Coordinates of N, CA and C and ligand atoms in Angstrom, one line a residue:
M182 N -59.4 31.6 -47.5 CA -59.8 30.3 -46.9 C -58.8 29.8 -45.9
A183 N -59.3 29.4 -44.7 CA -58.4 29.0 -43.7 C -57.9 27.6 -44.1
R184 N -56.6 27.4 -43.8 CA -56.0 26.1 -44.1 C -56.1 25.2 -42.8
K185 N -56.7 24.1 -43.0 CA -56.8 23.1 -41.8 C -55.4 22.6 -41.4
K186 N -55.2 22.6 -40.2 CA -53.9 22.1 -39.7 C -53.7 20.6 -39.9
F187 N -52.5 20.2 -40.2 CA -52.2 18.8 -40.5 C -50.9 18.4 -39.8
I188 N -51.1 17.5 -38.8 CA -49.9 16.9 -38.1 C -49.7 15.5 -38.5
A189 N -48.5 15.2 -38.9 CA -48.1 13.9 -39.4 C -46.9 13.3 -38.6
G190 N -47.0 12.1 -38.2 CA -45.9 11.5 -37.4 C -45.0 10.6 -38.3
N191 N -43.8 11.0 -38.4 CA -42.8 10.2 -39.2 C -42.0 9.3 -38.3
W192 N -42.4 8.0 -38.2 CA -41.8 7.1 -37.3 C -40.4 6.7 -37.7
K193 N -40.0 7.0 -38.9 CA -38.7 6.6 -39.4 C -38.5 5.1 -39.2
M194 N -37.2 4.6 -39.0 CA -37.0 3.2 -38.8 C -37.0 2.8 -37.3
N195 N -38.2 3.1 -36.8 CA -38.4 2.8 -35.3 C -39.6 2.0 -35.1
T196 N -39.6 1.2 -34.0 CA -40.7 0.3 -33.5 C -40.7 -1.0 -34.2
T197 N -40.9 -2.0 -33.5 CA -41.2 -3.4 -34.0 C -42.7 -3.3 -34.4
P198 N -43.2 -4.3 -35.2 CA -44.6 -4.3 -35.5 C -45.5 -4.2 -34.2
A199 N -45.1 -5.0 -33.2 CA -45.9 -5.0 -32.0 C -45.9 -3.7 -31.3
E200 N -44.7 -3.1 -31.2 CA -44.7 -1.7 -30.6 C -45.5 -0.7 -31.4
G201 N -45.4 -0.8 -32.7 CA -46.1 0.1 -33.6 C -47.6 0.0 -33.5
I202 N -48.0 -1.3 -33.4 CA -49.5 -1.5 -33.2 C -50.0 -0.9 -31.9
A203 N -49.2 -1.1 -30.8 CA -49.5 -0.6 -29.5 C -49.6 1.0 -29.6
L204 N -48.6 1.6 -30.2 CA -48.6 3.0 -30.4 C -49.8 3.5 -31.1
A205 N -50.1 2.9 -32.3 CA -51.2 3.3 -33.1 C -52.5 3.2 -32.3
R206 N -52.6 2.1 -31.5 CA -53.9 2.0 -30.6 C -54.0 3.1 -29.7
E207 N -52.9 3.5 -29.0 CA -52.9 4.6 -28.1 C -53.3 5.9 -28.7
I208 N -52.8 6.1 -29.9 CA -53.1 7.4 -30.6 C -54.6 7.4 -31.1
V209 N -55.1 6.2 -31.5 CA -56.5 6.1 -31.9 C -57.4 6.5 -30.7
T210 N -57.0 5.9 -29.6 CA -57.8 6.2 -28.4 C -57.8 7.7 -28.0
Q211 N -56.7 8.3 -28.1 CA -56.6 9.7 -27.7 C -57.1 10.6 -28.7
A212 N -57.2 10.2 -30.0 CA -57.5 11.2 -31.0 C -58.9 10.9 -31.5
K213 N -59.7 10.1 -30.9 CA -60.9 9.6 -31.5 C -62.0 10.7 -31.8
N214 N -61.9 11.8 -31.0 CA -62.9 12.9 -31.2 C -62.4 14.1 -31.9
I215 N -61.2 14.0 -32.5 CA -60.6 15.2 -33.1 C -61.0 15.3 -34.6
S216 N -61.6 16.4 -35.0 CA -61.9 16.6 -36.4 C -61.4 17.9 -36.9
D217 N -60.9 18.8 -36.1 CA -60.4 20.1 -36.6 C -59.0 20.1 -37.0
V218 N -58.3 19.0 -36.8 CA -56.9 18.8 -37.3 C -56.8 17.5 -38.1
D219 N -56.1 17.6 -39.2 CA -55.9 16.3 -39.9 C -54.7 15.6 -39.3
I220 N -54.8 14.3 -39.1 CA -53.7 13.6 -38.4 C -53.3 12.4 -39.3
A221 N -52.0 12.2 -39.4 CA -51.5 11.0 -40.1 C -50.4 10.4 -39.3
I222 N -50.2 9.0 -39.4 CA -49.0 8.4 -38.9 C -48.4 7.6 -40.0
C223 N -47.0 7.7 -40.0 CA -46.3 7.1 -41.1 C -45.3 6.0 -40.5
P224 N -45.8 4.8 -40.3 CA -44.9 3.8 -39.7 C -44.1 3.1 -40.8
P225 N -43.1 2.2 -40.4 CA -42.4 1.5 -41.4 C -43.3 0.6 -42.3
Y226 N -42.9 0.3 -43.5 CA -43.7 -0.5 -44.4 C -44.3 -1.8 -43.8
T227 N -43.5 -2.5 -43.0 CA -43.9 -3.8 -42.5 C -45.1 -3.7 -41.6
H228 N -45.4 -2.4 -41.1 CA -46.5 -2.3 -40.2 C -47.8 -1.8 -40.8
L229 N -47.6 -1.4 -42.1 CA -48.7 -0.6 -42.7 C -50.1 -1.3 -42.7
A230 N -50.1 -2.6 -43.2 CA -51.4 -3.2 -43.3 C -52.0 -3.4 -41.9
A231 N -51.3 -3.8 -40.9 CA -51.8 -4.1 -39.6 C -52.3 -2.8 -39.0
I232 N -51.5 -1.7 -39.1 CA -51.9 -0.4 -38.5 C -53.1 0.2 -39.3
G233 N -53.1 -0.1 -40.6 CA -54.3 0.4 -41.4 C -55.6 -0.2 -40.9
E234 N -55.6 -1.4 -40.4 CA -56.8 -2.0 -39.8 C -57.1 -1.3 -38.5
I235 N -56.1 -1.0 -37.7 CA -56.4 -0.4 -36.4 C -57.0 1.0 -36.5
I236 N -56.5 1.8 -37.5 CA -57.0 3.2 -37.6 C -58.2 3.4 -38.5
K237 N -58.7 2.3 -39.1 CA -59.6 2.5 -40.2 C -61.0 3.1 -39.8
D238 N -61.4 3.0 -38.6 CA -62.6 3.7 -38.2 C -62.3 5.0 -37.4
S239 N -61.1 5.5 -37.5 CA -60.7 6.6 -36.7 C -60.4 7.8 -37.6
P240 N -60.2 9.0 -37.1 CA -59.9 10.2 -37.9 C -58.4 10.1 -38.4
I241 N -57.7 9.1 -38.0 CA -56.2 9.1 -38.3 C -56.0 8.4 -39.7
K242 N -55.2 9.0 -40.5 CA -54.9 8.5 -41.8 C -53.5 7.8 -41.8
L243 N -53.3 6.9 -42.7 CA -52.0 6.2 -42.8 C -51.1 6.8 -43.8
G244 N -49.8 6.9 -43.5 CA -48.8 7.4 -44.5 C -47.7 6.5 -44.6
A245 N -47.0 6.5 -45.7 CA -45.7 5.7 -45.9 C -44.6 6.7 -45.9
Q246 N -43.4 6.2 -45.8 CA -42.2 7.1 -45.7 C -41.5 7.3 -47.0
D247 N -41.8 6.6 -48.0 CA -41.2 6.7 -49.3 C -42.0 5.9 -50.3
V248 N -41.7 6.1 -51.6 CA -42.3 5.3 -52.7 C -41.4 5.2 -53.8
H249 N -41.4 4.2 -54.6 CA -40.6 4.1 -55.8 C -41.4 4.7 -56.9
W250 N -40.7 5.2 -58.0 CA -41.5 5.9 -59.1 C -42.0 4.9 -60.1
E251 N -41.4 3.7 -60.2 CA -41.8 2.8 -61.2 C -43.1 2.0 -60.7
P252 N -43.9 1.6 -61.6 CA -45.1 0.9 -61.1 C -44.9 -0.6 -60.7
K253 N -43.9 -1.3 -61.3 CA -43.6 -2.6 -60.9 C -42.3 -3.1 -61.6
G254 N -41.8 -4.2 -61.2 CA -40.7 -4.8 -62.0 C -39.5 -5.1 -61.1
A255 N -38.4 -5.2 -61.8 CA -37.1 -5.7 -61.1 C -36.5 -4.5 -60.4
F256 N -37.0 -4.1 -59.3 CA -36.5 -3.0 -58.4 C -36.4 -3.5 -57.0
T257 N -35.5 -4.4 -56.8 CA -35.3 -5.0 -55.5 C -35.3 -4.0 -54.3
G258 N -36.2 -4.3 -53.4 CA -36.2 -3.4 -52.2 C -37.2 -2.2 -52.3
K259 N -37.8 -2.1 -53.4 CA -38.7 -0.9 -53.6 C -40.1 -1.3 -53.5
I260 N -40.9 -0.2 -53.2 CA -42.4 -0.4 -53.0 C -43.1 0.6 -54.0
S261 N -44.1 0.2 -54.6 CA -44.8 1.1 -55.6 C -46.0 1.8 -54.9
A262 N -46.5 2.8 -55.6 CA -47.6 3.6 -55.2 C -48.8 2.7 -55.1
A263 N -49.0 1.8 -56.1 CA -50.2 0.9 -56.0 C -50.2 0.0 -54.8
M264 N -49.0 -0.5 -54.5 CA -48.8 -1.4 -53.3 C -49.2 -0.7 -52.0
L265 N -48.8 0.6 -52.0 CA -49.1 1.4 -50.8 C -50.6 1.6 -50.7
G266 N -51.2 2.0 -51.8 CA -52.6 2.3 -51.8 C -53.4 1.0 -51.4
A267 N -53.0 -0.1 -51.9 CA -53.7 -1.4 -51.5 C -53.5 -1.7 -50.0
A268 N -52.4 -1.2 -49.4 CA -52.2 -1.4 -48.0 C -53.0 -0.4 -47.1
G269 N -53.7 0.5 -47.8 CA -54.5 1.4 -47.0 C -53.9 2.8 -46.8
V270 N -52.8 3.0 -47.5 CA -52.1 4.3 -47.3 C -52.7 5.4 -48.1
T271 N -52.8 6.6 -47.4 CA -53.3 7.8 -48.0 C -52.2 8.8 -48.4
Y272 N -51.2 9.0 -47.5 CA -50.2 10.0 -47.7 C -48.8 9.2 -47.9
V273 N -47.9 9.9 -48.6 CA -46.6 9.4 -48.6 C -45.5 10.5 -48.5
I274 N -44.6 10.4 -47.7 CA -43.5 11.3 -47.5 C -42.5 11.2 -48.7
I275 N -42.2 12.3 -49.3 CA -41.2 12.2 -50.4 C -40.2 13.3 -50.2
G276 N -38.9 12.9 -50.5 CA -37.8 13.8 -50.4 C -37.3 14.2 -49.1
H277 N -37.6 13.3 -48.1 CA -37.1 13.6 -46.7 C -35.6 13.8 -46.8
S278 N -35.1 14.7 -45.9 CA -33.6 15.0 -45.9 C -32.8 13.8 -45.7
E279 N -33.3 12.8 -44.9 CA -32.5 11.6 -44.7 C -32.4 10.8 -46.0
Q280 N -33.4 10.8 -46.8 CA -33.3 10.2 -48.1 C -32.4 11.0 -49.0
R281 N -32.4 12.3 -48.9 CA -31.5 13.1 -49.7 C -30.1 12.9 -49.3
T282 N -29.8 12.8 -48.0 CA -28.5 12.8 -47.5 C -27.9 11.3 -47.7
Y283 N -28.6 10.3 -47.3 CA -28.1 9.0 -47.2 C -28.4 8.1 -48.4
F284 N -29.4 8.4 -49.2 CA -29.9 7.5 -50.2 C -30.1 8.1 -51.6
H285 N -29.2 9.1 -51.8 CA -29.1 9.7 -53.2 C -30.4 10.3 -53.7
E286 N -31.3 10.7 -52.9 CA -32.5 11.4 -53.3 C -32.1 12.7 -54.0
T287 N -32.7 13.0 -55.1 CA -32.4 14.3 -55.8 C -33.8 15.0 -56.1
D288 N -33.7 16.2 -56.6 CA -35.0 16.8 -57.0 C -35.6 16.1 -58.2
V289 N -34.7 15.4 -59.0 CA -35.3 14.7 -60.1 C -36.0 13.4 -59.6
S290 N -35.4 12.7 -58.6 CA -36.2 11.5 -58.1 C -37.4 12.0 -57.3
V291 N -37.3 13.1 -56.6 CA -38.5 13.6 -55.9 C -39.6 13.9 -56.9
N292 N -39.3 14.5 -58.0 CA -40.2 14.8 -59.1 C -40.9 13.5 -59.6
K293 N -40.1 12.5 -59.9 CA -40.7 11.2 -60.4 C -41.5 10.6 -59.3
K294 N -41.1 10.7 -58.1 CA -41.9 10.0 -57.0 C -43.2 10.8 -56.8
I295 N -43.2 12.1 -56.9 CA -44.5 12.8 -56.7 C -45.4 12.4 -57.8
K296 N -44.9 12.3 -59.0 CA -45.8 11.9 -60.2 C -46.4 10.5 -60.0
A297 N -45.5 9.6 -59.5 CA -46.0 8.2 -59.3 C -47.0 8.2 -58.2
A298 N -46.7 8.9 -57.1 CA -47.7 8.9 -56.0 C -49.0 9.4 -56.4
L299 N -49.0 10.5 -57.1 CA -50.3 11.1 -57.5 C -51.0 10.2 -58.5
G300 N -50.2 9.6 -59.4 CA -50.8 8.6 -60.3 C -51.5 7.4 -59.6
G301 N -50.9 7.1 -58.4 CA -51.5 6.0 -57.7 C -52.5 6.4 -56.7
G302 N -52.9 7.7 -56.7 CA -54.0 8.2 -55.8 C -53.5 8.5 -54.4
L303 N -52.2 8.6 -54.2 CA -51.7 9.0 -52.9 C -51.5 10.5 -52.8
L304 N -51.4 11.0 -51.6 CA -51.2 12.4 -51.4 C -49.8 12.6 -50.8
P305 N -48.9 13.2 -51.6 CA -47.5 13.4 -51.2 C -47.3 14.5 -50.1
I306 N -46.4 14.2 -49.2 CA -45.9 15.2 -48.3 C -44.5 15.4 -48.8
V307 N -44.2 16.6 -49.4 CA -43.0 16.8 -50.1 C -42.1 17.6 -49.1
C308 N -40.9 17.0 -48.8 CA -40.0 17.7 -47.8 C -38.9 18.5 -48.5
I309 N -38.7 19.7 -48.0 CA -37.7 20.6 -48.5 C -37.0 21.2 -47.3
G310 N -35.8 21.7 -47.5 CA -35.1 22.4 -46.4 C -33.6 22.5 -46.6
E311 N -33.1 23.5 -46.0 CA -31.7 23.9 -46.2 C -30.8 23.3 -45.0
T312 N -29.5 23.1 -45.3 CA -28.6 22.8 -44.3 C -28.2 24.0 -43.5
L313 N -27.5 23.8 -42.4 CA -27.0 25.0 -41.6 C -26.0 25.8 -42.4
E314 N -25.1 25.1 -43.2 CA -24.1 25.8 -44.0 C -24.8 26.6 -45.0
E315 N -25.8 26.1 -45.6 CA -26.5 26.8 -46.7 C -27.2 28.1 -46.1
R316 N -27.8 27.9 -44.9 CA -28.5 29.0 -44.3 C -27.5 30.1 -43.9
N317 N -26.3 29.7 -43.3 CA -25.4 30.6 -42.8 C -24.6 31.3 -44.0
S318 N -24.6 30.7 -45.2 CA -24.0 31.4 -46.3 C -25.0 32.1 -47.2
G319 N -26.2 32.3 -46.7 CA -27.2 33.1 -47.4 C -27.8 32.4 -48.6
K320 N -27.7 31.0 -48.6 CA -28.2 30.3 -49.8 C -29.6 29.7 -49.5
M321 N -30.2 29.9 -48.4 CA -31.4 29.2 -48.1 C -32.5 29.4 -49.1
E322 N -32.7 30.6 -49.6 CA -33.8 30.9 -50.5 C -33.5 30.2 -51.8
G323 N -32.3 30.2 -52.3 CA -31.9 29.6 -53.5 C -32.1 28.1 -53.5
V324 N -31.8 27.5 -52.3 CA -31.9 26.0 -52.1 C -33.4 25.7 -52.2
L325 N -34.2 26.4 -51.4 CA -35.7 26.1 -51.4 C -36.3 26.2 -52.8
K326 N -35.9 27.3 -53.5 CA -36.4 27.5 -54.8 C -36.1 26.4 -55.8
T327 N -34.8 25.9 -55.7 CA -34.4 24.8 -56.6 C -35.1 23.5 -56.2
Q328 N -35.3 23.3 -54.9 CA -36.0 22.0 -54.5 C -37.4 22.1 -55.0
I329 N -38.1 23.2 -54.9 CA -39.5 23.3 -55.3 C -39.6 23.2 -56.8
T330 N -38.8 24.0 -57.5 CA -39.0 24.0 -59.0 C -38.6 22.7 -59.6
G331 N -37.6 22.1 -59.1 CA -37.2 20.7 -59.5 C -38.2 19.7 -59.2
G332 N -38.6 19.7 -57.9 CA -39.6 18.7 -57.4 C -40.9 18.8 -58.2
F333 N -41.4 20.0 -58.5 CA -42.7 20.2 -59.1 C -42.7 20.4 -60.6
A334 N -41.5 20.1 -61.2 CA -41.4 20.3 -62.7 C -42.5 19.5 -63.4
G335 N -43.2 20.1 -64.3 CA -44.2 19.4 -65.1 C -45.4 18.9 -64.4
I336 N -45.6 19.4 -63.1 CA -46.8 18.9 -62.4 C -47.8 20.1 -62.4
A337 N -49.0 19.7 -62.9 CA -50.1 20.7 -63.1 C -50.6 21.2 -61.7
K338 N -51.1 22.4 -61.7 CA -51.6 23.0 -60.4 C -52.6 22.1 -59.7
N339 N -53.5 21.5 -60.5 CA -54.6 20.7 -59.8 C -54.0 19.5 -59.2
D340 N -52.9 18.9 -59.7 CA -52.2 17.8 -59.1 C -51.4 18.3 -57.9
A341 N -50.7 19.4 -58.1 CA -49.9 19.9 -57.0 C -50.8 20.3 -55.8
L342 N -52.0 20.6 -56.0 CA -52.9 20.9 -54.9 C -53.1 19.8 -53.9
K343 N -52.8 18.6 -54.4 CA -53.0 17.4 -53.6 C -51.8 17.2 -52.6
C344 N -50.8 18.0 -52.8 CA -49.5 17.8 -52.0 C -49.5 18.7 -50.8
T345 N -48.9 18.3 -49.8 CA -48.5 19.1 -48.6 C -47.0 19.3 -48.7
I346 N -46.6 20.5 -48.3 CA -45.1 20.7 -48.2 C -44.7 20.6 -46.8
A347 N -43.5 20.0 -46.5 CA -43.0 20.0 -45.2 C -41.7 20.8 -45.3
Y348 N -41.6 21.9 -44.6 CA -40.4 22.7 -44.5 C -39.6 22.1 -43.3
E349 N -38.5 21.5 -43.6 CA -37.7 20.9 -42.6 C -36.2 21.3 -42.7
P350 N -35.9 22.3 -42.0 CA -34.5 22.7 -42.0 C -33.6 21.6 -41.5
V351 N -32.6 21.2 -42.3 CA -31.8 20.0 -42.0 C -31.2 20.1 -40.6
W352 N -30.8 21.3 -40.2 CA -30.1 21.5 -38.9 C -31.1 21.4 -37.7
A353 N -32.3 21.3 -38.0 CA -33.3 21.2 -36.9 C -33.8 19.7 -36.7
I354 N -33.5 18.9 -37.7 CA -34.1 17.5 -37.6 C -33.3 16.7 -36.7
G355 N -34.0 16.2 -35.6 CA -33.4 15.3 -34.7 C -32.3 15.9 -33.8
T356 N -32.2 17.2 -33.8 CA -31.1 17.8 -33.1 C -31.5 18.4 -31.8
G357 N -32.9 18.5 -31.6 CA -33.3 19.2 -30.4 C -33.4 20.7 -30.6
V358 N -32.8 21.2 -31.7 CA -32.8 22.7 -31.9 C -33.8 23.0 -33.0
N359 N -35.0 23.5 -32.6 CA -36.0 23.8 -33.6 C -35.7 25.2 -34.2
A360 N -36.3 25.4 -35.4 CA -36.3 26.7 -35.9 C -37.2 27.6 -35.0
S361 N -36.8 28.8 -34.8 CA -37.7 29.6 -34.0 C -39.0 29.8 -34.8
P362 N -40.1 30.1 -34.1 CA -41.3 30.3 -34.8 C -41.2 31.4 -35.9
E363 N -40.4 32.4 -35.7 CA -40.3 33.5 -36.7 C -39.5 33.0 -37.9
Q364 N -38.4 32.2 -37.6 CA -37.6 31.6 -38.7 C -38.5 30.7 -39.6
A365 N -39.3 29.9 -38.9 CA -40.1 28.9 -39.6 C -41.1 29.7 -40.5
N366 N -41.8 30.7 -39.8 CA -42.8 31.5 -40.6 C -42.2 32.2 -41.8
Q367 N -41.0 32.8 -41.6 CA -40.4 33.5 -42.7 C -40.1 32.6 -43.9
A368 N -39.6 31.4 -43.5 CA -39.3 30.4 -44.6 C -40.6 30.0 -45.3
H369 N -41.7 29.8 -44.5 CA -43.0 29.4 -45.1 C -43.5 30.5 -46.0
I370 N -43.4 31.7 -45.6 CA -43.8 32.8 -46.5 C -43.0 32.9 -47.8
F371 N -41.7 32.6 -47.6 CA -40.9 32.6 -48.8 C -41.3 31.4 -49.7
I372 N -41.6 30.3 -49.2 CA -42.0 29.1 -49.9 C -43.3 29.5 -50.7
R373 N -44.2 30.1 -50.0 CA -45.5 30.5 -50.7 C -45.2 31.5 -51.9
S374 N -44.2 32.3 -51.8 CA -43.9 33.2 -52.9 C -43.3 32.5 -54.1
I375 N -42.6 31.4 -53.8 CA -42.1 30.6 -54.9 C -43.3 29.9 -55.6
F376 N -44.2 29.4 -54.8 CA -45.4 28.7 -55.4 C -46.3 29.7 -56.1
S377 N -46.3 30.9 -55.7 CA -47.1 32.0 -56.3 C -46.5 32.2 -57.8
S378 N -45.2 32.2 -57.9 CA -44.7 32.3 -59.3 C -44.8 31.1 -60.1
L379 N -44.7 29.9 -59.4 CA -44.8 28.6 -60.1 C -46.2 28.4 -60.6
Y380 N -47.2 28.6 -59.7 CA -48.6 28.4 -60.1 C -49.3 29.8 -60.1
D381 N -49.9 30.1 -59.0 CA -50.5 31.4 -58.8 C -50.7 31.7 -57.3
V382 N -51.2 32.9 -57.1 CA -51.4 33.3 -55.7 C -52.4 32.5 -54.9
Q383 N -53.4 32.1 -55.6 CA -54.4 31.2 -55.0 C -53.8 29.9 -54.5
F384 N -53.0 29.3 -55.4 CA -52.3 28.1 -55.0 C -51.4 28.4 -53.8
A385 N -50.7 29.5 -53.8 CA -49.7 29.8 -52.7 C -50.5 29.9 -51.4
Q386 N -51.7 30.4 -51.5 CA -52.4 30.6 -50.2 C -53.1 29.3 -49.8
A387 N -53.4 28.4 -50.7 CA -54.1 27.2 -50.4 C -53.2 26.1 -49.9
V388 N -51.9 26.0 -50.4 CA -51.1 24.9 -50.1 C -50.7 24.9 -48.6
R389 N -50.8 23.6 -48.0 CA -50.5 23.5 -46.6 C -49.0 23.3 -46.5
I390 N -48.4 24.0 -45.6 CA -46.9 23.9 -45.3 C -46.7 23.5 -43.8
Q391 N -46.2 22.3 -43.6 CA -45.9 21.9 -42.3 C -44.5 22.3 -42.0
Y392 N -44.2 22.5 -40.7 CA -42.9 22.7 -40.2 C -42.4 21.3 -39.6
G393 N -41.1 21.0 -39.9 CA -40.6 19.8 -39.2 C -39.2 20.0 -38.8
G394 N -38.8 19.5 -37.6 CA -37.5 19.6 -37.1 C -37.6 19.9 -35.6
S395 N -37.4 18.9 -34.8 CA -37.5 19.0 -33.3 C -38.7 19.7 -32.8
M396 N -39.9 19.4 -33.4 CA -41.1 20.0 -32.9 C -41.6 19.0 -31.8
K397 N -42.0 19.6 -30.7 CA -42.4 18.8 -29.5 C -43.5 19.6 -28.8
P398 N -44.1 18.9 -27.8 CA -45.3 19.6 -27.1 C -44.9 21.0 -26.6
D399 N -43.7 21.2 -26.1 CA -43.5 22.5 -25.5 C -43.1 23.6 -26.5
N400 N -42.9 23.3 -27.8 CA -42.7 24.4 -28.7 C -43.8 24.4 -29.8
A401 N -44.7 23.4 -29.8 CA -45.7 23.3 -30.8 C -46.6 24.5 -30.9
K402 N -47.1 24.9 -29.8 CA -48.1 25.9 -29.8 C -47.6 27.2 -30.5
Q403 N -46.4 27.6 -30.1 CA -45.8 28.8 -30.7 C -45.6 28.7 -32.2
L404 N -45.1 27.5 -32.6 CA -44.9 27.3 -34.0 C -46.2 27.3 -34.8
L405 N -47.2 26.6 -34.2 CA -48.4 26.4 -34.9 C -49.3 27.7 -34.9
Q406 N -48.9 28.6 -34.1 CA -49.7 29.9 -34.0 C -49.2 30.8 -35.1
Q407 N -48.1 30.5 -35.8 CA -47.6 31.4 -36.8 C -48.6 31.5 -38.0
S408 N -48.7 32.6 -38.7 CA -49.6 32.8 -39.8 C -49.5 31.7 -40.9
D409 N -48.3 31.3 -41.2 CA -48.1 30.5 -42.4 C -47.6 29.1 -42.0
V410 N -47.7 28.7 -40.8 CA -47.3 27.3 -40.4 C -48.6 26.5 -40.2
D411 N -48.8 25.5 -41.1 CA -50.1 24.8 -41.1 C -50.1 23.4 -40.5
G412 N -49.0 23.2 -39.7 CA -49.0 21.8 -39.1 C -47.5 21.4 -38.9
G413 N -47.3 20.1 -38.7 CA -46.0 19.7 -38.4 C -45.8 18.3 -38.9
L414 N -44.5 18.0 -39.3 CA -44.1 16.7 -39.6 C -43.1 16.3 -38.4
I415 N -43.6 15.3 -37.7 CA -43.0 15.1 -36.3 C -42.2 13.8 -36.4
G416 N -40.9 13.8 -36.0 CA -40.1 12.6 -35.9 C -40.1 12.1 -34.5
G417 N -39.1 12.4 -33.8 CA -38.9 11.8 -32.4 C -40.1 11.9 -31.6
A418 N -40.8 13.0 -31.5 CA -41.9 13.2 -30.6 C -43.2 12.5 -31.1
S419 N -43.1 11.8 -32.3 CA -44.3 11.0 -32.7 C -44.2 9.6 -32.2
L420 N -43.2 9.2 -31.5 CA -43.0 7.9 -31.1 C -43.6 7.6 -29.7
K421 N -44.1 8.6 -29.1 CA -44.9 8.5 -27.8 C -46.2 9.1 -28.0
A422 N -47.3 8.4 -27.7 CA -48.6 8.9 -28.0 C -48.9 10.2 -27.3
A423 N -48.4 10.3 -26.0 CA -48.7 11.6 -25.3 C -48.0 12.8 -25.9
D424 N -46.7 12.5 -26.4 CA -46.0 13.7 -27.0 C -46.7 14.0 -28.3
F425 N -47.0 13.0 -29.1 CA -47.6 13.3 -30.4 C -48.9 14.1 -30.2
M426 N -49.7 13.6 -29.3 CA -51.0 14.2 -29.0 C -50.9 15.6 -28.4
G427 N -49.7 15.8 -27.7 CA -49.4 17.2 -27.2 C -49.1 18.2 -28.3
I428 N -48.8 17.7 -29.4 CA -48.6 18.5 -30.6 C -49.9 18.7 -31.4
V429 N -50.7 17.6 -31.5 CA -52.0 17.7 -32.2 C -52.9 18.7 -31.5
I430 N -52.8 18.6 -30.1 CA -53.6 19.6 -29.3 C -52.6 20.3 -28.4
P431 N -52.0 21.3 -29.0 CA -50.9 22.0 -28.2 C -51.5 22.8 -27.0
R432 N -50.7 22.9 -26.0 CA -51.2 23.7 -24.8 C -50.2 24.8 -24.6
Ligands
PGA718 P1 -37.6 15.3 -35.6 O1 -37.7 14.8 -37.1 O2 -39.0 15.7 -35.2 O3 -37.1 14.1 -34.9 O4 -36.6 16.4 -35.6 C1 -38.5 15.4 -38.0 C2 -38.5 14.7 -39.4 O5 -37.4 14.3 -39.8 O6 -39.5 14.6 -40.1

């Protein structure tokens, strides 16, 4: 079964609400007839409800950039899966390397967040990836395996099928240095082999794996042509409608 491509824009901590609304409007205009690629935009929390209104009759889905694992209570600064769902959110990014590096995200918290997101009816985009040091010292495969087995511990196959994986080598994020198409594809094939042991070969073939890390219009086509690259998680290039759409429809 062919995997439908999925391009998601991770706006990170960028844009004011007004700028975000303008960007969402431009993307809606440019993407209105696209049905062969799944598209999501993940603005900051403060923009979600307003942008949800703008995209509601378009093919574009709304994503959030994180979620807390508890359903409610005294967790200052956190947002629950139910709150995101009520704001019109479909997808949620979990385990982004910036969360792992700056905000103490671990495979244990990733696991709790995936469970909470699924429990709240959201579709997780689960980020994994190695640092340059890990890659250069031959640890890439071990790191990816640990992130996957820890992140998906105790999650049944049917639930895991609702997840997208984003392979984002840390050294490629925001650096302008993307993984080569071959490097990305090899990592994706390895990731499928881990899922094949964790669940089964059908799962490994069905799960969508996005590539993320300095993907832009001029390298998107080659990356997306790889056998095992099913889309992209786009940071910097998702902040301009023309660049984002140049990845959705690569030339
Ligand atoms: P980048 O970010 O496209 O700016 O490298 C990707 C990401 O962090 O998701």
